[in-house]
């Protein structure tokens, strides 16, 4: 398939460097808003103070890993122009793990009595627990992807599995959005209103900007500023408003919405710092943490898989074959392993914001994403830059949360379009798989000592698993949808199969070059041909002992040659 006519640059097109760099920076600005929101929930759960300069270091580490994983995903993984980075989906199991008795933060009186080294060890030991849990659980995703298990497992994952898994991410975090927004409701509501204005009402309003063209001079071109950068614009405007209210002392000393309340974070941050594995200590591995974090891994897997066909269409590429999907999921898992070992406190997932940016800009070039990854890596080593985002007032972030978490819920609910909502069967599964986890998991988190089997490891494991809403909801939805009788059309399987063509596994037939490796494909194809010939010779030797049908089954299972070629050879 050639790039679509309305695309400015298709997946294999390479814009000149002077265009690629600003286009890449645009992708960076698109993802940075989602990245900076994660530490505002993560660091308080780690018992980290608001003025700890390491909060900026965590952001820099996330961006640094995002750049590395994005480059490998676009170059050697699924090879689609997607950005891989930190995700809110991992916050749900993270909060479930940190709600265990041994990880709950001590009272404020004890925190105030600690010196700097004690407070640092307090949050770093929790980070090491999260790092080990993230890295260990992501190995499941690595194995699923690189061994080809994704296609087999996903045959049991229906829309009624995806809806509760994804939607519960936003539903579970609503209390954190409320807590952050309540620091100053006027600013929070204003932030939500402004983001709504820019992203929805003014999305088609263009701003004329001057552009110089050689031989023609300066001309003005329309630029969809509000559609491209609604989050960034909202943050800058509301941040400036908070700065004015701080300077005029409308926000008194110590008010949480003052812009100077965490100024110490910026002044103490290093100018240059290269994140490295184990920078907060060697990761610790526990069964309860690893199994609990697996919920985030599975949720991210399902979410990324839903983006692959969409991105391929938007970038003018062929639908992704199964081998490319497997590579993509395996690479995403490998990126999450790296994020855990580096101490990012989070995993990696496909950024929906950047997927939307491709549709808006009509730039689906893989090269642009590779340039964006270099910008992310560079920003990750500039410590002051990461610390700047920690200065954003909590109330502004709370207003952003109200929109972002709501969009996550809506993204999950959008999968309902594939099922029959008139079916009482589907409504029963949907209601139970969403409501029951919110009831039970909330109680488990508030009563972490309720499970007593006599084995502390088993108690902690069950507490984390049963306290993670996305895991309980996803498993419940998947189980009920597969055991309660229902027709394929009623369950949405027919429409979902059209969206996720898991049988597309064409190799070396001229249709999948969009997903070929950048180097070494000739050698791989020659090696594959030799294996094909060896398979044919083996079958011919055993032909007198096997009928033609069984011979065809052998070749089908080997995935090395097509049955039609075998029949042609026999003829």
XYZ file of C-alpha atoms in Angstrom:
571
model
C 0.000 0.000 0.000
C 1.321 3.415 -0.904
C 1.047 6.391 1.381
C -2.381 7.932 1.292
C -2.724 11.042 -0.888
C -3.641 13.260 2.049
C -0.436 12.354 3.893
C 2.367 14.877 3.698
C 4.916 12.192 4.576
C 4.206 8.459 4.743
C 5.829 5.876 6.960
C 8.901 5.332 4.757
C 9.316 8.964 3.676
C 12.245 10.947 5.054
C 11.598 14.690 5.387
C 14.725 16.892 5.241
C 16.439 17.426 8.573
C 15.358 21.070 8.837
C 11.736 19.880 8.758
C 12.253 16.665 10.726
C 13.642 18.432 13.795
C 10.682 20.822 14.392
C 8.242 18.013 13.573
C 10.057 15.793 16.065
C 10.006 18.522 18.711
C 6.265 18.731 18.212
C 5.951 15.043 19.128
C 8.121 15.679 22.177
C 5.855 18.518 23.319
C 2.831 16.288 22.762
C 4.084 13.526 25.083
C 5.703 15.640 27.801
C 2.338 16.707 29.254
C 1.422 13.085 29.995
C 4.885 12.263 31.358
C 5.019 15.057 33.924
C 1.636 14.150 35.421
C 2.795 10.723 36.624
C 5.192 11.868 39.403
C 2.463 14.031 40.957
C 0.738 10.782 41.987
C 3.780 8.523 42.261
C 6.096 10.578 44.465
C 3.637 11.218 47.349
C 2.983 7.455 47.498
C 6.760 6.968 47.741
C 6.775 9.235 50.837
C 8.839 11.815 48.936
C 8.576 15.442 50.029
C 7.312 18.115 47.640
C 10.672 19.875 47.680
C 12.809 16.811 46.981
C 14.939 17.564 43.860
C 14.834 13.870 42.991
C 11.262 14.380 41.781
C 12.745 16.162 38.782
C 15.267 13.336 38.386
C 12.424 10.822 38.126
C 10.884 12.867 35.284
C 14.252 13.068 33.519
C 14.673 9.307 33.868
C 11.214 8.682 32.404
C 11.929 10.935 29.411
C 15.386 9.384 28.920
C 13.964 5.846 28.825
C 11.129 7.045 26.591
C 13.672 8.216 24.038
C 15.620 4.951 24.075
C 12.575 2.684 23.829
C 10.888 4.863 21.197
C 13.938 4.615 18.951
C 14.161 0.826 19.220
C 10.395 0.410 18.767
C 10.311 2.547 15.607
C 13.513 1.039 14.182
C 13.536 -2.627 15.225
C 10.205 -3.302 16.958
C 6.818 -2.896 15.345
C 8.435 -0.178 13.132
C 5.397 2.085 13.266
C 5.798 5.824 14.039
C 4.710 5.522 17.669
C 6.102 7.006 20.879
C 6.659 4.694 23.868
C 6.697 6.189 27.351
C 5.429 6.254 30.913
C 1.792 5.388 31.433
C -0.889 5.975 34.023
C -1.926 2.313 33.696
C 0.999 1.327 35.924
C -0.120 3.679 38.688
C -3.071 1.457 39.653
C -0.985 -1.613 40.632
C 1.707 0.712 42.002
C -0.714 2.254 44.480
C -2.012 -1.212 45.382
C 1.531 -2.354 46.204
C 2.357 0.763 48.204
C -0.858 0.367 50.204
C 0.564 -2.769 51.867
C 1.309 -2.243 55.571
C 5.084 -2.443 55.110
C 5.069 0.300 52.438
C 2.606 2.801 53.878
C 4.138 6.171 54.675
C 4.802 6.884 58.364
C 2.878 9.687 60.131
C 3.826 13.282 59.416
C 5.388 13.644 62.857
C 7.872 10.853 62.102
C 8.622 12.262 58.659
C 9.426 15.680 60.078
C 11.798 14.137 62.624
C 13.888 12.403 59.928
C 17.095 13.837 58.515
C 17.794 14.062 54.777
C 19.557 10.696 54.485
C 16.749 8.904 56.338
C 14.080 10.475 54.151
C 16.040 9.586 51.047
C 16.296 5.953 52.088
C 12.592 5.989 52.944
C 11.503 6.626 49.347
C 14.387 4.839 47.657
C 13.593 1.503 49.307
C 10.068 1.829 47.934
C 11.412 2.730 44.507
C 13.608 -0.374 44.573
C 10.530 -2.486 45.316
C 8.667 -0.926 42.394
C 11.698 -1.260 40.110
C 11.979 -4.983 40.746
C 8.235 -5.523 40.353
C 8.140 -3.600 37.056
C 11.179 -5.353 35.572
C 10.070 -8.856 36.622
C 6.466 -8.490 35.466
C 7.548 -7.026 32.118
C 9.455 -10.227 31.336
C 6.036 -11.798 30.780
C 5.383 -9.233 28.052
C 8.821 -9.884 26.543
C 8.115 -13.614 26.401
C 4.587 -13.091 25.055
C 5.890 -10.913 22.252
C 9.106 -12.568 21.152
C 7.708 -16.118 21.328
C 4.546 -15.255 19.391
C 2.115 -15.993 22.220
C 0.338 -12.668 21.776
C -1.835 -13.842 18.920
C -2.894 -16.990 20.750
C -3.706 -15.229 24.019
C -5.619 -12.420 22.353
C -8.124 -14.871 20.906
C -9.597 -14.956 24.414
C -9.417 -11.181 24.881
C -12.730 -9.745 23.735
C -14.147 -6.203 23.875
C -15.814 -7.102 27.193
C -12.325 -7.763 28.559
C -10.881 -4.494 27.288
C -13.675 -2.242 28.579
C -13.244 -2.926 32.315
C -9.447 -3.253 32.068
C -8.893 0.170 30.497
C -11.831 2.077 31.999
C -10.964 1.090 35.557
C -7.594 2.830 35.187
C -9.336 6.208 35.170
C -12.129 5.232 37.564
C -9.648 4.033 40.181
C -7.600 7.238 40.140
C -10.455 9.699 40.583
C -9.639 10.239 44.269
C -6.112 11.355 43.370
C -7.495 13.793 40.811
C -9.869 15.180 43.443
C -7.115 15.480 46.045
C -4.834 17.356 43.649
C -7.547 19.628 42.258
C -8.821 20.512 45.733
C -5.611 22.446 46.432
C -7.411 25.328 44.657
C -10.687 24.511 42.949
C -10.871 27.801 41.060
C -7.577 27.108 39.269
C -8.475 23.445 38.729
C -11.878 24.198 37.189
C -10.347 26.982 35.095
C -7.712 24.556 33.812
C -10.336 21.984 32.846
C -12.474 24.653 31.149
C -9.537 26.086 29.208
C -8.381 22.649 28.071
C -11.920 21.924 26.887
C -12.021 25.255 25.036
C -8.723 24.677 23.240
C -9.035 20.971 22.425
C -12.713 20.797 21.515
C -14.178 24.194 20.641
C -11.167 25.918 19.079
C -9.501 22.856 17.577
C -10.222 24.031 14.018
C -9.213 27.657 14.625
C -5.999 28.403 12.751
C -3.442 31.032 13.684
C -1.518 32.729 10.823
C 2.222 32.372 11.274
C 4.982 33.865 9.092
C 6.954 31.396 6.976
C 9.956 32.262 4.810
C 10.213 30.576 1.407
C 13.280 30.951 -0.744
C 12.549 33.110 -3.746
C 9.089 34.085 -2.483
C 9.880 35.873 0.755
C 7.720 35.769 3.878
C 4.167 34.502 3.672
C 1.577 33.708 6.314
C 0.260 30.176 6.658
C -2.545 28.847 8.874
C -1.369 26.859 11.882
C -3.729 24.766 14.062
C -2.105 25.803 17.315
C -4.984 24.825 19.615
C -5.395 21.386 18.081
C -1.717 20.539 18.297
C -0.826 21.859 21.753
C -3.988 22.213 23.874
C -2.397 20.679 27.002
C 0.820 22.661 26.739
C -1.009 25.947 26.126
C -3.375 25.334 29.037
C -0.532 24.579 31.427
C 1.452 27.655 30.376
C -1.527 30.029 30.679
C -2.754 28.714 34.043
C 0.809 28.505 35.359
C 1.282 32.158 34.411
C -1.993 33.049 36.149
C -0.788 31.324 39.309
C 2.464 33.280 39.003
C 0.528 36.565 38.886
C -1.566 35.553 41.907
C 1.644 34.623 43.704
C 3.358 37.922 42.915
C 0.326 39.918 44.113
C 0.067 37.761 47.283
C -3.467 36.675 46.464
C -2.053 33.227 47.233
C -0.520 33.689 50.655
C 2.752 32.265 51.908
C 2.740 28.465 51.740
C -0.352 28.226 49.553
C -0.075 24.991 47.468
C -0.871 26.868 44.236
C 1.980 29.358 44.611
C 4.575 29.031 41.844
C 7.484 29.347 44.281
C 6.371 26.673 46.733
C 8.781 24.108 45.250
C 11.452 26.441 43.891
C 14.062 24.498 45.866
C 13.587 21.577 43.492
C 14.844 23.658 40.563
C 17.759 25.281 42.383
C 19.027 21.941 43.758
C 18.668 20.018 40.495
C 21.827 19.185 38.546
C 22.433 20.752 35.162
C 23.560 17.523 33.550
C 22.961 14.008 34.776
C 22.886 10.744 32.824
C 20.410 8.282 34.367
C 21.818 4.779 34.808
C 20.544 1.358 35.961
C 20.261 1.022 39.721
C 20.736 4.745 40.361
C 18.471 4.431 43.426
C 19.921 1.089 44.499
C 19.588 -2.480 43.250
C 15.974 -3.467 42.511
C 14.340 -5.833 44.994
C 12.094 -8.634 43.778
C 9.056 -9.959 45.626
C 6.326 -12.289 44.427
C 3.503 -10.011 45.554
C 4.963 -6.967 43.798
C 5.759 -8.793 40.550
C 2.349 -10.435 40.228
C 0.559 -7.230 41.171
C 2.437 -5.166 38.603
C 1.532 -7.758 35.983
C -1.911 -6.129 35.844
C -0.361 -2.961 34.462
C 1.652 -4.944 31.922
C -1.443 -6.744 30.608
C -3.459 -3.525 30.448
C -0.704 -1.808 28.458
C -0.450 -4.788 26.111
C -4.139 -4.615 25.261
C -4.006 -0.838 24.849
C -0.979 -0.885 22.527
C -2.496 -3.627 20.386
C -5.551 -1.477 19.802
C -3.330 1.345 18.498
C -1.248 -0.641 15.976
C -3.897 -0.992 13.211
C -4.919 2.650 13.646
C -1.363 3.981 13.331
C -0.631 1.817 10.299
C -3.655 3.245 8.524
C -2.840 6.831 9.529
C 0.771 6.523 8.329
C -0.075 4.886 4.993
C 1.388 1.492 5.900
C 0.104 -2.032 5.392
C -1.902 -3.499 8.307
C 0.699 -4.848 10.755
C 1.353 -8.581 10.240
C 1.458 -10.830 13.269
C 5.259 -11.026 13.353
C 5.456 -7.213 13.561
C 2.819 -7.125 16.313
C 4.788 -9.728 18.257
C 7.978 -7.697 17.892
C 6.169 -4.566 19.007
C 4.819 -6.135 22.190
C 8.163 -7.795 22.921
C 10.005 -4.500 22.462
C 7.492 -2.698 24.665
C 8.092 -5.290 27.363
C 11.848 -4.892 26.982
C 11.405 -1.139 27.381
C 9.448 -1.680 30.587
C 12.241 -3.904 31.891
C 14.717 -1.095 31.205
C 12.403 1.452 32.865
C 12.307 -0.746 35.959
C 16.073 -1.244 36.088
C 16.677 2.505 35.575
C 14.331 3.390 38.443
C 11.692 5.289 36.444
C 8.969 3.991 38.774
C 6.806 3.267 35.733
C 6.640 1.197 32.557
C 6.285 1.991 28.857
C 3.251 2.046 26.608
C 2.094 3.528 23.300
C 1.172 7.207 23.705
C -2.337 7.867 22.407
C -1.606 11.597 22.322
C 1.093 11.085 19.688
C -1.151 8.781 17.690
C -3.624 11.647 17.520
C -0.853 14.027 16.479
C -0.188 11.924 13.370
C -3.816 12.234 12.322
C -3.770 15.989 12.844
C -0.438 16.814 11.192
C -0.636 14.184 8.393
C 3.014 13.364 9.133
C 3.369 9.588 9.454
C 7.120 9.381 8.847
C 9.127 6.916 10.895
C 12.170 9.187 10.581
C 10.416 12.012 12.458
C 9.808 9.727 15.446
C 13.456 8.670 15.402
C 14.474 12.329 15.572
C 12.003 12.820 18.430
C 13.659 9.995 20.359
C 17.021 11.790 20.149
C 15.426 14.970 21.521
C 13.954 12.976 24.430
C 17.313 11.391 25.251
C 18.994 14.818 25.204
C 16.334 16.335 27.456
C 16.645 13.390 29.826
C 20.230 14.299 30.691
C 19.469 18.003 31.311
C 18.384 17.854 34.943
C 17.183 21.440 35.253
C 14.709 20.937 32.438
C 13.028 18.021 34.176
C 12.887 19.938 37.459
C 11.004 22.828 35.837
C 7.883 20.710 35.414
C 7.772 19.913 39.136
C 7.081 23.616 39.733
C 3.656 23.346 38.037
C 1.058 24.063 40.774
C -0.891 21.039 41.991
C -4.238 22.636 41.208
C -3.258 23.022 37.542
C -2.238 19.362 37.403
C -5.511 18.429 39.112
C -7.489 20.158 36.376
C -5.485 18.270 33.746
C -6.167 15.006 35.610
C -9.912 15.586 35.373
C -9.623 15.536 31.593
C -6.892 12.917 31.181
C -8.447 10.329 33.487
C -11.823 10.965 31.912
C -10.354 10.340 28.458
C -8.885 7.039 29.636
C -12.324 5.960 30.827
C -13.833 7.065 27.518
C -11.185 5.201 25.538
C -12.080 2.013 27.367
C -15.812 2.558 26.918
C -15.341 3.248 23.199
C -14.756 -0.470 22.709
C -18.459 -0.976 23.467
C -19.139 -0.019 19.844
C -18.279 -3.581 18.835
C -20.766 -5.382 21.099
C -24.560 -5.553 21.179
C -25.625 -3.218 23.990
C -29.192 -4.445 23.715
C -28.077 -7.828 25.061
C -28.891 -8.393 28.745
C -25.963 -10.829 28.813
C -23.499 -8.130 27.801
C -24.974 -5.563 30.178
C -24.672 -8.020 33.068
C -21.010 -8.746 32.324
C -20.239 -5.068 31.815
C -21.880 -3.893 35.025
C -20.429 -6.628 37.227
C -16.881 -6.435 35.846
C -16.727 -2.665 36.460
C -18.638 -2.224 39.722
C -17.499 -5.308 41.651
C -13.746 -4.487 41.447
C -14.381 -0.921 42.649
C -16.179 -2.296 45.707
C -13.924 -5.186 46.632
C -10.546 -3.679 45.705
C -11.311 -0.485 47.610
C -12.121 -2.489 50.736
C -8.991 -4.619 50.357
C -6.807 -1.512 50.107
C -8.380 -0.017 53.221
C -8.002 -3.301 55.140
C -4.601 -4.630 54.012
C -4.413 -7.089 56.919
C -7.761 -8.725 56.198
C -6.242 -11.719 54.366
C -4.555 -14.086 56.817
C -3.488 -17.463 55.435
C -0.565 -17.952 57.783
C 1.973 -17.211 55.039
C 3.067 -13.567 54.812
C 4.223 -13.844 51.197
C 0.902 -15.344 50.137
C -0.995 -12.745 52.154
C 0.855 -9.876 50.473
C 0.428 -11.412 47.023
C -3.314 -11.912 47.392
C -3.719 -8.447 48.897
C -2.037 -6.803 45.889
C -3.827 -8.936 43.307
C -7.282 -8.512 44.853
C -6.596 -4.830 45.472
C -5.788 -4.043 41.822
C -8.993 -3.045 40.055
C -7.785 -3.395 36.480
C -6.653 -6.973 37.133
C -9.828 -8.070 38.909
C -12.060 -6.308 36.379
C -10.183 -7.604 33.347
C -10.066 -11.205 34.569
C -13.729 -11.105 35.598
C -14.820 -9.651 32.252
C -12.727 -12.153 30.283
C -13.963 -15.133 32.337
C -17.635 -14.222 32.177
C -17.514 -13.409 28.469
C -15.965 -16.782 27.663
C -18.197 -18.957 29.869
C -21.608 -17.276 29.503
C -23.226 -18.380 26.209
C -23.434 -15.729 23.515
C -23.175 -15.499 19.726
C -20.006 -14.070 18.098
C -21.978 -11.102 16.776
C -23.509 -10.461 20.196
C -20.081 -10.537 21.849
C -18.603 -8.230 19.204
C -16.050 -10.766 18.029
C -16.784 -10.288 14.332
C -16.324 -6.513 14.368
C -13.329 -6.795 16.693
C -11.646 -9.274 14.318
C -11.917 -6.689 11.546
C -10.210 -4.142 13.810
C -7.485 -6.535 14.978
C -6.564 -8.877 12.064
C -4.470 -11.401 14.011
C -4.209 -13.747 11.051
C -2.229 -11.270 8.934
C 1.156 -12.976 9.018
C 2.490 -12.527 5.502
C 6.251 -12.811 5.206
C 8.526 -12.359 2.182
C 5.618 -11.965 -0.208
C 6.231 -8.335 -1.152
C 3.411 -6.927 0.981
C 5.148 -6.473 4.352
C 8.200 -4.382 3.445
C 6.907 -1.586 5.693
C 7.845 -3.800 8.632
C 11.173 -5.180 7.364
C 14.252 -4.553 9.479
C 16.385 -1.609 8.286
C 19.416 -3.899 7.880
C 20.046 -7.572 7.250
C 16.807 -8.467 5.480
C 18.559 -10.050 2.478
C 20.472 -12.399 4.752
C 17.314 -13.276 6.681
C 15.381 -14.005 3.506
C 18.183 -16.242 2.198
C 18.290 -18.084 5.515
C 14.504 -18.459 5.430
C 14.702 -19.845 1.875
C 17.274 -22.451 2.929
C 14.995 -23.543 5.777
C 12.090 -23.741 3.354
C 14.047 -26.046 1.022
C 15.161 -28.184 3.955
C 11.536 -28.541 5.053
C 10.467 -29.583 1.535
C 13.225 -32.200 1.324
C 12.300 -33.577 4.727
C 8.658 -33.911 3.737
C 9.589 -35.564 0.422
C 11.653 -38.193 2.254
C 8.714 -38.964 4.510
C 6.155 -38.620 1.727
C 5.707 -42.385 1.392
C 4.790 -42.618 5.077
C 2.464 -39.627 5.200
C -0.497 -38.757 3.076
C -0.660 -35.357 1.383
C -2.966 -33.861 4.018
C -0.572 -34.655 6.856
C 2.333 -33.324 4.819
C 0.497 -30.046 4.411
C -0.144 -29.890 8.164
C 3.552 -30.300 8.900
C 4.450 -27.356 6.709
C 1.628 -25.255 8.118
C 2.850 -25.862 11.660
C 6.438 -25.008 10.717
C 5.357 -21.551 9.473
C 8.216 -21.772 6.948
C 6.415 -22.428 3.692
C 2.942 -22.067 2.237
C 0.772 -25.096 1.590
C 0.144 -23.991 -1.961
C 3.881 -24.095 -2.703
C 4.030 -27.631 -1.355
C 1.187 -28.732 -3.636
C 2.889 -27.066 -6.614
C 6.131 -28.887 -5.822
C 4.392 -32.253 -5.597
C 2.766 -31.615 -8.955
